[in-house]
Every structure is written in C-alpha cells, then in structure tokens.
Amino acid sequence: MKRKIFMAAVVLYLSAPGLLAGESQPLAKVNTSANNVIEAFVNANKFGDAGLLNAVLNPGAVIRLNRGAQVITQSKNDLVAFYKRSGGVEMNCKADYKILSASDDTVTARIDFSFPEFVQQHFVTIEKDRKGRWKITQISKFSA
C-alpha cells in the first residue's frame, strides 16, 4: 500500500500541469493578499502553470518533499523549470485549504489536494515582502 501511495505521489509530482491566472484573478493582483497567493498556488498546481507558480514563490523559496526515507529539497527555480517542462495537464483533484496561523506579515496554511486514491498536503509559509507583496517562502509536501 505504501509503495502504491508513493508511486501515485511520484506520478502526481512528475505530471503536475497550465492555466493562466484567469480573468477572476489577474496576475497583477496575485500577490496582494495571502488568500490570493494560496488560490493562485492551488491553480498553479492543478494546472501546471509555471508562470503563476513563479509569481507566488519568493526567489529564495524552499520546497521539501518526502521520497521514501529521504527528504528532497528543491529551489523555486527547480520547481518552476519542472512545471515549464511538464505543464498543461489538468490534475484530477479537489483542493481545499485552511489558515493555521496568521500575523500582519506571515501566514501558515495547509493546502490539501485530494485525489481519488490519496491526499497530498502542502504546508506553506507565506510572507509579505518589503514592497507589501505576499509570496510563498516555504513549502513542505506530504502524502497522506
């Protein structure tokens, strides 16, 4: 069972997909609030949108995910490049999120992507930069 979940997570990660910010959320407004960043992150993941992902990740963002017994660390550039190579496939999942903690300049949220056979959880830290733009600085991924 663990191997099946692990393989499904690998397939999910390697096949992640390209929707632009959409009319309801123009790219210029993505970083105006933590909630907008979360919604854009959800769309970037569901549709493999490298441009949208690039807009919500801080330049120094760190992404951590479990692969078997080891934790893999990726940079923003690694993840955006991956989405550029593999984008365009809509993921068969539903997404939901919950704000776990919030202050004036930092938000921590859990975003769940529910697939037919497993749930992928993303714990994200979103921070406001000196220009008042909200960006994701850290992501930890888990399959449940």
Coordinates of N, CA, C and O in Angstrom, one line a residue:
M1 N 0.8 -1.2 0.0 CA 0.0 0.0 0.0 C 0.9 1.3 0.0 O 0.6 2.2 -0.7
K2 N 1.9 1.3 0.9 CA 2.8 2.4 0.9 C 3.5 2.7 -0.4 O 3.6 3.8 -0.9
R3 N 3.9 1.6 -1.1 CA 4.5 1.7 -2.4 C 3.5 2.3 -3.4 O 3.9 3.2 -4.2
K4 N 2.3 1.9 -3.4 CA 1.3 2.4 -4.3 C 1.1 3.9 -4.1 O 1.0 4.7 -5.0
I5 N 1.0 4.3 -2.8 CA 0.8 5.7 -2.5 C 2.1 6.5 -2.9 O 2.0 7.6 -3.5
F6 N 3.2 5.9 -2.6 CA 4.5 6.6 -3.0 C 4.5 6.8 -4.6 O 4.8 7.8 -5.1
M7 N 4.2 5.7 -5.3 CA 4.2 5.8 -6.8 C 3.2 6.8 -7.3 O 3.5 7.5 -8.2
A8 N 2.0 6.8 -6.7 CA 1.0 7.8 -7.1 C 1.5 9.2 -6.8 O 1.3 10.1 -7.6
A9 N 2.2 9.4 -5.7 CA 2.7 10.7 -5.4 C 3.8 11.1 -6.4 O 3.9 12.3 -6.8
V10 N 4.6 10.2 -6.8 CA 5.7 10.5 -7.8 C 5.0 10.8 -9.1 O 5.4 11.8 -9.7
V11 N 4.0 10.0 -9.5 CA 3.3 10.3 -10.8 C 2.7 11.7 -10.7 O 2.8 12.5 -11.6
L12 N 2.1 12.0 -9.6 CA 1.5 13.4 -9.4 C 2.6 14.4 -9.5 O 2.4 15.4 -10.3
Y13 N 3.6 14.3 -8.8 CA 4.7 15.3 -8.9 C 5.3 15.4 -10.2 O 5.5 16.5 -10.7
L14 N 5.5 14.3 -10.9 CA 6.2 14.4 -12.2 C 5.2 14.8 -13.3 O 5.7 15.2 -14.4
S15 N 3.9 14.7 -13.1 CA 3.0 15.0 -14.2 C 2.2 16.3 -13.9 O 1.3 16.7 -14.6
A16 N 2.7 17.0 -12.8 CA 2.0 18.2 -12.4 C 1.9 19.2 -13.6 O 2.8 19.4 -14.3
P17 N 0.8 19.9 -13.9 CA 0.4 20.7 -15.1 C 0.3 22.1 -15.1 O 0.7 22.8 -14.3
G18 N -1.4 23.9 -16.9 CA -1.1 25.3 -17.3 C -2.3 26.1 -17.5 O -2.7 26.2 -18.6
L19 N -2.8 26.7 -16.5 CA -3.8 27.6 -16.6 C -3.2 29.0 -16.2 O -2.5 29.1 -15.3
L20 N -3.6 30.0 -17.0 CA -3.1 31.3 -16.6 C -3.8 31.8 -15.4 O -4.8 31.1 -14.9
A21 N -3.5 32.9 -14.9 CA -4.1 33.4 -13.6 C -5.6 33.5 -13.8 O -6.4 33.5 -12.8
G22 N -6.1 33.6 -15.0 CA -7.6 33.6 -15.2 C -8.2 35.0 -15.0 O -7.6 35.9 -14.5
E23 N -9.3 35.2 -15.6 CA -10.0 36.5 -15.5 C -10.4 36.9 -14.1 O -10.4 38.1 -13.8
S24 N -10.7 35.9 -13.3 CA -11.1 36.2 -11.9 C -10.0 36.7 -11.0 O -10.2 37.2 -10.0
Q25 N -8.7 36.4 -11.5 CA -7.6 36.7 -10.6 C -6.4 37.1 -11.5 O -5.5 36.4 -11.8
P26 N -6.4 38.4 -12.0 CA -5.3 38.8 -12.9 C -4.0 38.7 -12.2 O -3.9 38.8 -11.0
L27 N -3.0 38.3 -13.0 CA -1.7 38.1 -12.4 C -1.2 39.3 -11.6 O -0.5 39.1 -10.6
A28 N -1.5 40.5 -11.9 CA -1.1 41.7 -11.2 C -1.6 41.7 -9.8 O -1.0 42.3 -8.9
K29 N -2.7 41.0 -9.5 CA -3.3 41.0 -8.2 C -3.0 39.8 -7.3 O -3.4 39.7 -6.2
V30 N -2.3 38.9 -7.9 CA -2.0 37.6 -7.2 C -1.3 37.8 -5.8 O -1.7 37.2 -4.9
N31 N -0.4 38.8 -5.7 CA 0.4 38.9 -4.5 C -0.1 40.0 -3.6 O 0.6 40.4 -2.7
T32 N -1.4 40.4 -3.7 CA -2.0 41.4 -2.9 C -2.5 40.9 -1.6 O -2.7 41.7 -0.6
S33 N -2.7 39.6 -1.4 CA -3.1 39.0 -0.1 C -2.6 37.6 -0.1 O -2.4 37.0 -1.1
A34 N -2.6 37.1 1.2 CA -2.2 35.7 1.4 C -3.2 34.8 0.7 O -2.8 33.8 0.1
N35 N -4.5 35.1 0.9 CA -5.5 34.2 0.3 C -5.4 34.2 -1.3 O -5.6 33.1 -1.9
N36 N -5.1 35.3 -1.9 CA -4.9 35.3 -3.4 C -3.7 34.4 -3.7 O -3.7 33.7 -4.7
V37 N -2.6 34.5 -2.9 CA -1.4 33.6 -3.2 C -1.8 32.2 -3.1 O -1.4 31.3 -3.9
I38 N -2.6 31.8 -2.0 CA -3.0 30.4 -1.8 C -3.8 30.0 -3.0 O -3.6 28.9 -3.6
E39 N -4.8 30.8 -3.4 CA -5.7 30.4 -4.6 C -4.8 30.2 -5.9 O -5.1 29.3 -6.6
A40 N -3.9 31.1 -6.1 CA -3.0 31.1 -7.2 C -2.1 29.8 -7.2 O -1.9 29.1 -8.2
F41 N -1.6 29.5 -6.0 CA -0.8 28.3 -5.8 C -1.6 27.0 -6.1 O -1.1 26.1 -6.8
V42 N -2.9 27.0 -5.7 CA -3.8 25.9 -6.0 C -3.9 25.7 -7.5 O -3.7 24.7 -8.1
N43 N -4.2 26.9 -8.2 CA -4.4 26.8 -9.6 C -3.1 26.4 -10.3 O -3.1 25.6 -11.3
A44 N -2.0 26.9 -9.9 CA -0.7 26.6 -10.5 C -0.4 25.1 -10.4 O 0.1 24.5 -11.3
N45 N -0.8 24.5 -9.2 CA -0.6 23.1 -9.1 C -1.6 22.2 -9.8 O -1.2 21.2 -10.4
K46 N -2.8 22.6 -9.8 CA -3.8 21.9 -10.5 C -3.6 21.9 -12.0 O -4.0 20.9 -12.7
F47 N -3.1 23.0 -12.5 CA -3.0 23.1 -14.0 C -1.5 23.3 -14.5 O -1.3 23.6 -15.7
G48 N -0.6 23.0 -13.6 CA 0.8 23.1 -14.0 C 1.3 24.4 -14.6 O 2.1 24.4 -15.5
D49 N 0.8 25.5 -14.1 CA 1.1 26.8 -14.6 C 2.4 27.4 -14.0 O 2.4 27.9 -12.9
A50 N 3.5 27.3 -14.8 CA 4.8 27.7 -14.4 C 4.8 29.2 -14.1 O 5.5 29.7 -13.1
G51 N 4.2 30.0 -14.9 CA 4.1 31.5 -14.8 C 3.5 31.9 -13.5 O 3.9 32.7 -12.7
L52 N 2.3 31.2 -13.2 CA 1.6 31.5 -11.9 C 2.4 31.1 -10.7 O 2.5 31.8 -9.7
L53 N 3.0 29.9 -10.8 CA 3.9 29.4 -9.7 C 5.0 30.4 -9.5 O 5.3 30.7 -8.4
N54 N 5.6 30.8 -10.6 CA 6.8 31.8 -10.5 C 6.3 33.1 -9.8 O 7.1 33.6 -9.0
A55 N 5.1 33.5 -10.0 CA 4.6 34.7 -9.4 C 4.3 34.6 -7.9 O 4.5 35.6 -7.2
V56 N 4.0 33.4 -7.4 CA 3.7 33.3 -6.0 C 4.8 32.8 -5.1 O 4.8 33.0 -3.9
L57 N 5.9 32.3 -5.7 CA 7.1 31.9 -5.0 C 8.1 33.0 -4.8 O 8.5 33.6 -5.7
N58 N 8.6 33.1 -3.6 CA 9.6 34.1 -3.3 C 10.9 33.5 -4.0 O 11.1 32.3 -4.1
P59 N 11.8 34.4 -4.4 CA 13.0 33.9 -5.1 C 13.8 32.9 -4.3 O 14.4 32.0 -4.8
G60 N 13.8 33.0 -3.0 CA 14.5 32.1 -2.1 C 13.7 30.9 -1.6 O 14.1 30.3 -0.6
A61 N 12.5 30.7 -2.1 CA 11.6 29.7 -1.6 C 12.3 28.3 -1.6 O 13.0 28.0 -2.5
V62 N 11.9 27.5 -0.6 CA 12.4 26.2 -0.4 C 11.3 25.3 -0.4 O 10.3 25.5 0.3
I63 N 11.4 24.2 -1.2 CA 10.3 23.2 -1.3 C 10.9 21.8 -0.8 O 12.0 21.4 -1.3
R64 N 10.2 21.2 0.2 CA 10.7 19.9 0.7 C 9.6 18.9 0.5 O 8.4 19.2 0.8
L65 N 10.0 17.7 0.1 CA 9.0 16.6 -0.1 C 9.7 15.3 0.3 O 10.9 15.1 0.2
N66 N 8.9 14.4 0.8 CA 9.3 13.1 1.2 C 9.3 12.2 0.0 O 8.4 12.1 -0.7
R67 N 10.4 11.5 -0.2 CA 10.5 10.4 -1.2 C 11.1 9.2 -0.5 O 12.3 9.1 -0.2
G68 N 10.2 8.3 -0.1 CA 10.7 7.2 0.7 C 11.2 7.6 2.0 O 10.5 8.3 2.8
A69 N 12.4 7.2 2.3 CA 13.0 7.6 3.6 C 13.8 8.9 3.6 O 14.5 9.2 4.6
Q70 N 13.8 9.6 2.5 CA 14.6 10.8 2.4 C 13.8 12.0 2.1 O 12.7 11.9 1.5
V71 N 14.3 13.1 2.5 CA 13.6 14.4 2.2 C 14.4 15.1 1.1 O 15.6 15.3 1.2
I72 N 13.7 15.4 0.0 CA 14.2 16.1 -1.1 C 14.0 17.6 -1.0 O 12.9 18.0 -0.6
T73 N 15.0 18.4 -1.2 CA 14.8 19.8 -1.2 C 15.0 20.4 -2.6 O 16.0 20.0 -3.3
Q74 N 14.1 21.3 -2.9 CA 14.2 21.9 -4.2 C 14.1 23.4 -4.1 O 13.6 23.9 -3.1
S75 N 14.6 24.1 -5.1 CA 14.5 25.6 -5.1 C 13.4 26.0 -5.9 O 12.8 25.2 -6.7
K76 N 13.0 27.3 -5.9 CA 12.0 27.9 -6.7 C 12.3 27.6 -8.2 O 11.5 27.1 -9.0
N77 N 13.6 27.8 -8.6 CA 14.0 27.6 -10.0 C 13.8 26.2 -10.4 O 13.4 26.0 -11.6
D78 N 14.1 25.2 -9.6 CA 13.9 23.8 -9.9 C 12.5 23.5 -10.2 O 12.1 22.9 -11.2
L79 N 11.6 24.0 -9.3 CA 10.2 23.7 -9.4 C 9.6 24.4 -10.6 O 8.8 23.8 -11.4
V80 N 9.9 25.6 -10.8 CA 9.3 26.4 -12.0 C 9.8 25.7 -13.3 O 9.0 25.6 -14.2
A81 N 11.1 25.3 -13.3 CA 11.6 24.7 -14.6 C 10.9 23.4 -14.8 O 10.5 23.0 -16.0
F82 N 10.6 22.6 -13.8 CA 9.9 21.4 -13.9 C 8.5 21.6 -14.5 O 8.0 20.9 -15.4
Y83 N 7.8 22.7 -14.0 CA 6.4 23.0 -14.5 C 6.5 23.4 -15.9 O 5.6 23.1 -16.7
K84 N 7.5 24.2 -16.3 CA 7.7 24.6 -17.7 C 7.8 23.4 -18.6 O 7.2 23.4 -19.7
R85 N 8.5 22.4 -18.2 CA 8.7 21.2 -19.0 C 7.5 20.3 -19.0 O 7.3 19.6 -20.0
S86 N 6.7 20.3 -18.0 CA 5.6 19.3 -17.9 C 4.2 19.9 -17.8 O 3.2 19.2 -17.5
G87 N 4.0 21.2 -18.0 CA 2.7 21.8 -17.8 C 1.7 21.5 -18.8 O 2.0 20.8 -19.8
G88 N 0.5 21.9 -18.5 CA -0.6 21.7 -19.5 C -1.6 20.6 -19.2 O -2.5 20.4 -19.9
V89 N -1.3 19.8 -18.2 CA -2.2 18.6 -17.9 C -3.0 19.0 -16.6 O -2.4 19.3 -15.6
E90 N -4.3 18.9 -16.7 CA -5.1 19.2 -15.6 C -5.1 18.0 -14.6 O -5.4 16.9 -15.0
M91 N -4.9 18.3 -13.4 CA -4.9 17.3 -12.3 C -6.3 16.9 -11.9 O -7.2 17.8 -11.8
N92 N -6.5 15.6 -11.7 CA -7.8 15.1 -11.2 C -7.9 15.2 -9.7 O -7.7 14.2 -9.0
C93 N -8.1 16.4 -9.2 CA -8.1 16.5 -7.8 C -9.0 17.7 -7.4 O -9.4 18.5 -8.2
K94 N -9.3 17.7 -6.1 CA -10.0 18.8 -5.5 C -9.1 19.4 -4.5 O -8.3 18.7 -3.9
A95 N -9.2 20.7 -4.3 CA -8.3 21.4 -3.4 C -9.1 22.1 -2.3 O -10.2 22.6 -2.6
D96 N -8.5 22.2 -1.1 CA -9.1 22.9 0.0 C -7.9 23.4 0.8 O -6.8 22.8 0.8
Y97 N -8.1 24.5 1.5 CA -7.1 25.0 2.4 C -7.6 25.5 3.7 O -8.8 25.8 3.8
K98 N -6.7 25.6 4.7 CA -7.0 26.1 6.0 C -5.9 27.0 6.5 O -4.7 26.5 6.4
I99 N -6.2 28.2 6.9 CA -5.1 29.0 7.5 C -4.9 28.5 8.9 O -5.8 28.4 9.7
L100 N -3.6 28.1 9.2 CA -3.3 27.6 10.5 C -2.9 28.7 11.5 O -3.1 28.6 12.7
S101 N -2.2 29.7 11.0 CA -1.7 30.8 11.8 C -1.5 32.0 10.9 O -1.1 31.9 9.7
A102 N -1.8 33.2 11.5 CA -1.6 34.4 10.7 C -1.2 35.6 11.6 O -1.7 35.7 12.7
S103 N -0.4 36.4 11.0 CA 0.0 37.7 11.6 C -0.1 38.8 10.5 O -0.5 38.5 9.4
D104 N 0.4 40.0 10.8 CA 0.4 41.0 9.8 C 1.2 40.8 8.6 O 1.0 41.3 7.5
D105 N 2.3 39.9 8.8 CA 3.2 39.7 7.7 C 3.6 38.3 7.4 O 4.4 38.0 6.5
T106 N 3.0 37.3 8.1 CA 3.3 35.9 7.9 C 2.0 35.1 8.0 O 1.2 35.3 9.0
V107 N 1.8 34.2 7.1 CA 0.6 33.2 7.2 C 1.2 31.8 7.0 O 2.0 31.6 6.1
T108 N 0.7 30.9 7.8 CA 0.9 29.5 7.6 C -0.4 28.8 7.2 O -1.4 29.0 7.9
A109 N -0.4 28.0 6.2 CA -1.6 27.4 5.7 C -1.3 25.9 5.3 O -0.2 25.6 5.0
R110 N -2.4 25.1 5.4 CA -2.3 23.7 4.9 C -3.3 23.7 3.7 O -4.4 24.0 3.8
I111 N -2.7 23.2 2.6 CA -3.5 23.1 1.4 C -3.5 21.6 1.1 O -2.5 20.9 0.9
D112 N -4.7 21.0 1.0 CA -4.9 19.6 0.7 C -5.4 19.5 -0.8 O -6.4 20.1 -1.2
F113 N -4.7 18.6 -1.5 CA -5.1 18.2 -2.9 C -5.6 16.8 -2.8 O -4.8 15.9 -2.5
S114 N -6.9 16.6 -2.9 CA -7.5 15.3 -2.7 C -7.7 14.6 -4.1 O -8.4 15.1 -4.9
F115 N -6.9 13.5 -4.3 CA -7.0 12.7 -5.5 C -7.9 11.5 -5.1 O -8.1 11.2 -4.0
P116 N -8.3 10.7 -6.2 CA -9.1 9.6 -5.9 C -8.5 8.6 -4.9 O -9.2 8.0 -4.1
E117 N -7.2 8.4 -4.9 CA -6.6 7.4 -4.0 C -5.7 7.9 -2.9 O -5.2 7.1 -2.1
F118 N -5.5 9.2 -2.9 CA -4.6 9.7 -1.8 C -4.8 11.2 -1.7 O -5.5 11.8 -2.5
V119 N -4.3 11.8 -0.6 CA -4.3 13.2 -0.4 C -2.9 13.7 -0.3 O -2.1 13.1 0.4
Q120 N -2.6 14.8 -1.0 CA -1.3 15.4 -0.9 C -1.5 16.7 -0.1 O -2.3 17.5 -0.5
Q121 N -0.7 16.8 1.0 CA -0.8 18.0 1.8 C 0.4 18.9 1.6 O 1.5 18.4 1.5
H122 N 0.1 20.2 1.5 CA 1.2 21.2 1.4 C 1.1 22.1 2.5 O 0.0 22.8 2.7
F123 N 2.1 22.2 3.3 CA 2.1 23.2 4.4 C 3.0 24.3 3.9 O 4.2 24.1 3.5
V124 N 2.4 25.5 3.8 CA 3.1 26.6 3.1 C 3.2 27.8 4.1 O 2.3 28.0 5.0
T125 N 4.3 28.5 4.0 CA 4.5 29.7 4.7 C 4.5 30.8 3.7 O 5.2 30.8 2.7
I126 N 3.7 31.9 3.9 CA 3.6 33.0 3.0 C 4.0 34.2 3.8 O 3.5 34.4 5.0
E127 N 4.9 35.0 3.2 CA 5.3 36.2 3.9 C 5.2 37.4 3.0 O 5.3 37.4 1.8
K128 N 4.9 38.6 3.7 CA 4.9 39.9 3.0 C 6.3 40.4 2.9 O 7.0 40.5 3.9
D129 N 6.7 40.8 1.6 CA 8.0 41.3 1.5 C 8.0 42.9 1.7 O 7.0 43.4 2.1
R130 N 9.1 43.5 1.6 CA 9.3 44.9 1.9 C 8.4 45.8 1.0 O 8.1 46.9 1.4
K131 N 8.0 45.3 -0.2 CA 7.2 46.1 -1.0 C 5.7 45.8 -0.8 O 4.8 46.2 -1.5
G132 N 5.4 45.0 0.2 CA 4.0 44.7 0.6 C 3.4 43.5 -0.3 O 2.2 43.3 -0.2
R133 N 4.2 42.8 -1.0 CA 3.7 41.7 -1.8 C 3.8 40.4 -1.0 O 4.9 40.1 -0.4
W134 N 2.8 39.6 -1.1 CA 2.8 38.3 -0.4 C 3.4 37.2 -1.3 O 3.0 37.2 -2.5
K135 N 4.3 36.4 -0.8 CA 5.0 35.4 -1.6 C 5.2 34.1 -0.7 O 5.4 34.3 0.6
I136 N 5.1 33.0 -1.3 CA 5.4 31.7 -0.5 C 6.9 31.6 -0.4 O 7.7 31.7 -1.3
T137 N 7.3 31.4 0.9 CA 8.8 31.2 1.2 C 9.2 29.8 1.5 O 10.3 29.5 1.4
Q138 N 8.2 29.0 1.9 CA 8.5 27.6 2.2 C 7.3 26.7 1.9 O 6.1 27.1 2.2
I139 N 7.6 25.5 1.4 CA 6.5 24.5 1.1 C 7.0 23.2 1.6 O 8.2 22.8 1.3
S140 N 6.2 22.5 2.4 CA 6.5 21.1 2.8 C 5.4 20.2 2.3 O 4.2 20.5 2.6
K141 N 5.7 19.2 1.5 CA 4.7 18.3 0.9 C 4.7 17.0 1.6 O 5.8 16.4 1.8
F142 N 3.5 16.5 1.8 CA 3.3 15.1 2.4 C 2.2 14.4 1.7 O 1.2 15.1 1.3
S143 N 2.3 13.1 1.5 CA 1.2 12.3 1.0 C 0.6 11.6 2.2 O 1.3 11.0 3.0
A144 N -0.7 11.7 2.3 CA -1.5 11.1 3.4 C -2.4 10.0 2.9 O -2.8 10.0 1.8

